[in-house]
Short mmCIF file of C-alpha atoms and ligand atoms in Angstrom, two decimals:
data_model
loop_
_atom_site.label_atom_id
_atom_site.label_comp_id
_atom_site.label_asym_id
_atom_site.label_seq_id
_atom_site.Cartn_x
_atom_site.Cartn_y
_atom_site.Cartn_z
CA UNK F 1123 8.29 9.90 14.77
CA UNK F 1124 11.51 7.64 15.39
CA UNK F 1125 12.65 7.69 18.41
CA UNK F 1126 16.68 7.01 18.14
CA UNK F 1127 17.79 5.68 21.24
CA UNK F 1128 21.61 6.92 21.81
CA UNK F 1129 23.93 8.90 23.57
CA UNK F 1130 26.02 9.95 21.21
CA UNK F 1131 25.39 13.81 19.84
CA UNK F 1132 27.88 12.24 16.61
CA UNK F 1133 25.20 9.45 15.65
CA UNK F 1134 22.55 11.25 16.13
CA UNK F 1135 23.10 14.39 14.30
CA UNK F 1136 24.01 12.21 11.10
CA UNK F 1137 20.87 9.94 11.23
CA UNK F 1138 18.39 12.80 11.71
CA UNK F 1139 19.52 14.76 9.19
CA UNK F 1140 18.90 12.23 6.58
CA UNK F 1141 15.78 11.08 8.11
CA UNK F 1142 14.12 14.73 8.87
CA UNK F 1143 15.46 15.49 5.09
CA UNK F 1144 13.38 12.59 4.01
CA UNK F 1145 10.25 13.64 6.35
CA UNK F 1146 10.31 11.42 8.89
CA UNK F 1147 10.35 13.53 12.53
CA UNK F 1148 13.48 12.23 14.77
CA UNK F 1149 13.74 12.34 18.05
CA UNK F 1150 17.04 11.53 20.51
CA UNK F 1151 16.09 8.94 23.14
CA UNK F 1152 19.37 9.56 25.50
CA UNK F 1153 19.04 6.08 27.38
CA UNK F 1154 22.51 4.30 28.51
CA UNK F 1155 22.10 0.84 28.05
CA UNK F 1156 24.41 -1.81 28.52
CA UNK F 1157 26.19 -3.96 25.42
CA UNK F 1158 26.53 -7.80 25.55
CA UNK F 1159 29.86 -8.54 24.31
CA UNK F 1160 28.85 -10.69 21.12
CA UNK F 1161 31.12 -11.74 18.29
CA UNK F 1162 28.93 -9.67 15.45
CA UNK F 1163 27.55 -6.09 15.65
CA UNK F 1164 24.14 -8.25 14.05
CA UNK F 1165 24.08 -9.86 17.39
CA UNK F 1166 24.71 -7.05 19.39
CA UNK F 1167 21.88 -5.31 17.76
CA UNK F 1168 19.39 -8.22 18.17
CA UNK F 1169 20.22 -8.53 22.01
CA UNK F 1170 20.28 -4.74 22.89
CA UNK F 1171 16.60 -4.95 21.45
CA UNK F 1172 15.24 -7.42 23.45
CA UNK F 1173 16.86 -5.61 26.03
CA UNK F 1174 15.06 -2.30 25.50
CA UNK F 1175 11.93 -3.48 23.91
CA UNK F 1176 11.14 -4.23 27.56
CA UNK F 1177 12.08 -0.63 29.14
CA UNK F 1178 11.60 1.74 26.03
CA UNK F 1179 7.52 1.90 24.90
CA UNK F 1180 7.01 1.79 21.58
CA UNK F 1181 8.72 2.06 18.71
CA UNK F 1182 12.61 3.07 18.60
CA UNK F 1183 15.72 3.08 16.59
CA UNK F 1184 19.51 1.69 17.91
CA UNK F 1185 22.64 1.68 16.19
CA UNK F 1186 25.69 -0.42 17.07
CA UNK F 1187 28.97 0.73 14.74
CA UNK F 1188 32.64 -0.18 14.71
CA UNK F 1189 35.47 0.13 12.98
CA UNK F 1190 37.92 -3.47 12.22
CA UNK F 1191 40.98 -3.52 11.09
CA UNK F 1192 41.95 -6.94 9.41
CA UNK F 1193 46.10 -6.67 10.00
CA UNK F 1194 45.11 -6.55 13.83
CA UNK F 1195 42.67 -9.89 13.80
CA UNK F 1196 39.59 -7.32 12.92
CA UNK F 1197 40.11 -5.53 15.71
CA UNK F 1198 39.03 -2.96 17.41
CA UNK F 1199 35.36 -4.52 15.98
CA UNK F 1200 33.01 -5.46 18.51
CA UNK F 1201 35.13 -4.04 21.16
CA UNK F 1202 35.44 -0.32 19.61
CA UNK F 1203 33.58 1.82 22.32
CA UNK F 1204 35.62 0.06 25.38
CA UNK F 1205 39.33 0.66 23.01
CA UNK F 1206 38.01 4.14 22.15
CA UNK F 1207 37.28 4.90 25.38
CA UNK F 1208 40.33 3.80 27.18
CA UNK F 1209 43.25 3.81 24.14
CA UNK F 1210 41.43 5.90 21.99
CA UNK F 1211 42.50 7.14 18.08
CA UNK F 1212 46.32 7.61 19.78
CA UNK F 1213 46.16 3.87 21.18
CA UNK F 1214 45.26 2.08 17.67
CA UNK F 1215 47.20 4.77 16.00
CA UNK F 1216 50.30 3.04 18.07
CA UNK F 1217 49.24 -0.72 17.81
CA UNK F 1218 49.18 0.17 13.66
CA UNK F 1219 52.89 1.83 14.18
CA UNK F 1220 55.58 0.85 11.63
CA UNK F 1221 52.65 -1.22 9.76
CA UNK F 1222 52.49 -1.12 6.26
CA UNK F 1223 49.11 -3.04 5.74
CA UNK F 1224 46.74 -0.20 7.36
CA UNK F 1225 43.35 -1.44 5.74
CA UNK F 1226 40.36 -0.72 7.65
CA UNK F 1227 36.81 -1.22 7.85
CA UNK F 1228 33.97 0.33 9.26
CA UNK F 1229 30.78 -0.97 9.65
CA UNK F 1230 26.96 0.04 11.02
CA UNK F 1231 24.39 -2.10 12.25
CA UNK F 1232 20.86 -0.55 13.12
CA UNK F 1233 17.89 -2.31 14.70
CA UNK F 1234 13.99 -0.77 14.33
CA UNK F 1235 11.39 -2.23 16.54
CA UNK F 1236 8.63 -1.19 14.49
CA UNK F 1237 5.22 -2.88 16.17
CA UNK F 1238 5.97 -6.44 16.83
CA UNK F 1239 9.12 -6.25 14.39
CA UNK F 1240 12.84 -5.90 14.51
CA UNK F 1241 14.64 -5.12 11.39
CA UNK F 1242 18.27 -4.74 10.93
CA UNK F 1243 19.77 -2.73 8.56
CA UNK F 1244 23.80 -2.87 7.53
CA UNK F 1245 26.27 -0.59 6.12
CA UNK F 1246 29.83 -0.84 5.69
CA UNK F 1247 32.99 1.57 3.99
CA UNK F 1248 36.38 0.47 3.06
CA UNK F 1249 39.58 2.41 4.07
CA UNK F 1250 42.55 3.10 5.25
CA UNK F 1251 44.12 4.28 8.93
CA UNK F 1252 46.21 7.66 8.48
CA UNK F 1253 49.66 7.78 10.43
CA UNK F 1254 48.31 10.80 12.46
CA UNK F 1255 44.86 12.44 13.49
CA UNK F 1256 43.47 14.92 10.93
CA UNK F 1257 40.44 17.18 11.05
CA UNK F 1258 37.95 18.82 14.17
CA UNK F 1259 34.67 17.23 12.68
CA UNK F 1260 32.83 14.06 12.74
CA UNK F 1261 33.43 12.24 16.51
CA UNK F 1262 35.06 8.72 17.56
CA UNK F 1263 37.75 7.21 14.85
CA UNK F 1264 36.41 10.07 12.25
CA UNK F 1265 40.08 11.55 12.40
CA UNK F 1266 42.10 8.49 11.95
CA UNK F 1267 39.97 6.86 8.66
CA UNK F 1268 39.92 7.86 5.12
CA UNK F 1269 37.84 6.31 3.00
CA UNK F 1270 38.84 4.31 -0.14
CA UNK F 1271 38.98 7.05 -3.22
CA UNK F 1272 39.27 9.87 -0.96
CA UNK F 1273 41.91 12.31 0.71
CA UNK F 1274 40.62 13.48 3.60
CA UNK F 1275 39.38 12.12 6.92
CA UNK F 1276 35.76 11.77 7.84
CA UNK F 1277 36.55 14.22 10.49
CA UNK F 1278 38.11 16.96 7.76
CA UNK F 1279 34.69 16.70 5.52
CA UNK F 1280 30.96 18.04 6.38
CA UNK F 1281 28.31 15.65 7.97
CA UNK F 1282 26.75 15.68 4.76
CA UNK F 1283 29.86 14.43 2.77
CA UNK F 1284 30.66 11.80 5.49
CA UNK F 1285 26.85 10.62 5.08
CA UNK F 1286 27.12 9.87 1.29
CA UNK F 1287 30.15 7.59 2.18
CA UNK F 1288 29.94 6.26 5.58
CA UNK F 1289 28.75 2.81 6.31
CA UNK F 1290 25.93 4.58 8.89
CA UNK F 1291 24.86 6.39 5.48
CA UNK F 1292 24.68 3.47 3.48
CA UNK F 1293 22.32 1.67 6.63
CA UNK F 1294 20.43 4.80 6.38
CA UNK F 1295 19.35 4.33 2.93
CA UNK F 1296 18.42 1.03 3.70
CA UNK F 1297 16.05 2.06 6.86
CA UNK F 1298 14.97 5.23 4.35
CA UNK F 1299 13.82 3.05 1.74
CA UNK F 1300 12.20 0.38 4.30
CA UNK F 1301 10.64 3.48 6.32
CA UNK F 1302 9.46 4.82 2.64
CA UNK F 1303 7.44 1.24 2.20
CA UNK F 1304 5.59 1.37 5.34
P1 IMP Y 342 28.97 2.02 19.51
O1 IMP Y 342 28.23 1.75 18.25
O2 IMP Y 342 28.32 3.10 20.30
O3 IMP Y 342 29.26 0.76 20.28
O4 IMP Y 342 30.33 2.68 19.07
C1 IMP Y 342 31.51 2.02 18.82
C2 IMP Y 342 32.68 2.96 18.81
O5 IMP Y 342 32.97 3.28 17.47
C3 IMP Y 342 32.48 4.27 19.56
O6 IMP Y 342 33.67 4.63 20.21
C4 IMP Y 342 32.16 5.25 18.46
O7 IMP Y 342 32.61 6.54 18.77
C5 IMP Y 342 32.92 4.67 17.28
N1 IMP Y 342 32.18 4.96 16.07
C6 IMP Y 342 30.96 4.51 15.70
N2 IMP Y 342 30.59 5.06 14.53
C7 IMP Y 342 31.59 5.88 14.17
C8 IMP Y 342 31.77 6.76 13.07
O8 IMP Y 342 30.90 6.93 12.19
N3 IMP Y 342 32.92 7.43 13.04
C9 IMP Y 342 33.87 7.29 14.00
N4 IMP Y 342 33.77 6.51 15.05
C10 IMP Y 342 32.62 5.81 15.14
#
């Protein structure tokens, strides 16, 4: 059983879909716990799980994602959940306005305490920030990024799709394949 601590319904339906496709039982852990502002999701990750090894018994999963932009300095980055909660899509939408350069990056960091370990797993997908929101699926930025060789935005395809290309579902076939050793 992994335990998958989050609060967000988006995360967690992607990861337990791939994991409960690959056999392993998932279960959402809905515990709110706090983010040290570090320079690299990596560090993030680390520091959230010495945080929660201490409250949470047993084994358990986190993920800490974001999306940077490298013609705004990498951001939103470390700091997307505090911009997407108080600008949101509309806010980077604007700071991008009249830009020509709309690259974008997002990226997926999770942590396992497994036992006495913690293992990090990355992902990452390349694209591009569209000039207005498009699609009802996916959650967060979803509407705003398309990813490089596709049309549509993560939140215009199926969770499925958006796992074959999304830097959460390349970290997941990292933890798959680590999970599949054990
Ligand atoms: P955190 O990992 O919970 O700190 O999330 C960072 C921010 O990025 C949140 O606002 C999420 O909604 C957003 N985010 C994380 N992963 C994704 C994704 O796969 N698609 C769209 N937004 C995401």
């Amino acid at each position: 059983m992994i335990r998958f601590v989050t609060t967000n319904e988006g995360k967690y339906r992607e990861v337990s879909k791939e994991l409960e496709e690959a056999g392993f039982e998932c279960e959402m852990l809905a515990i709110d716990y706090p983010e040290v502002q570090c320079d690299s999701l990596e560090e993030v990750v680390r520091s959230s799980m010495a945080r929660l090894s201490g409250k949470v018994e047993g084994d358990f999963l986190i993920d800490d994602s974001g999306l940077f932009i490298p013609s705004l300095g990498g951001f939103p980055g470390v700091y997307s959940s505090y911009v997407f909660r108080t600008i949101g899509s509309d806010g980077v939408l604007k700071l991008l306005q009249g830009m020509e350069d709309r690259a974008a990056e997002f990226r997926c960091c999770f942590g396992l305490h497994l036992e006495d370990r913690n293992e990090l797993f990355i992902g990452a997908v390349q694209g591009t920030i569209t000039q207005e929101k498009r699609g009802e699926g996916g959650f967060g930025y979803d509407p705003i990024f398309i990813p490089t060789g596709g049309s549509k935005t993560f939140a215009e395809i199926p969770t499925e799709e958006k796992n074959k290309l999304s830097h959460r579902g390349k970290a997941l076939e990292k933890l798959l394949k680590f999970l599949e050793k054990q």
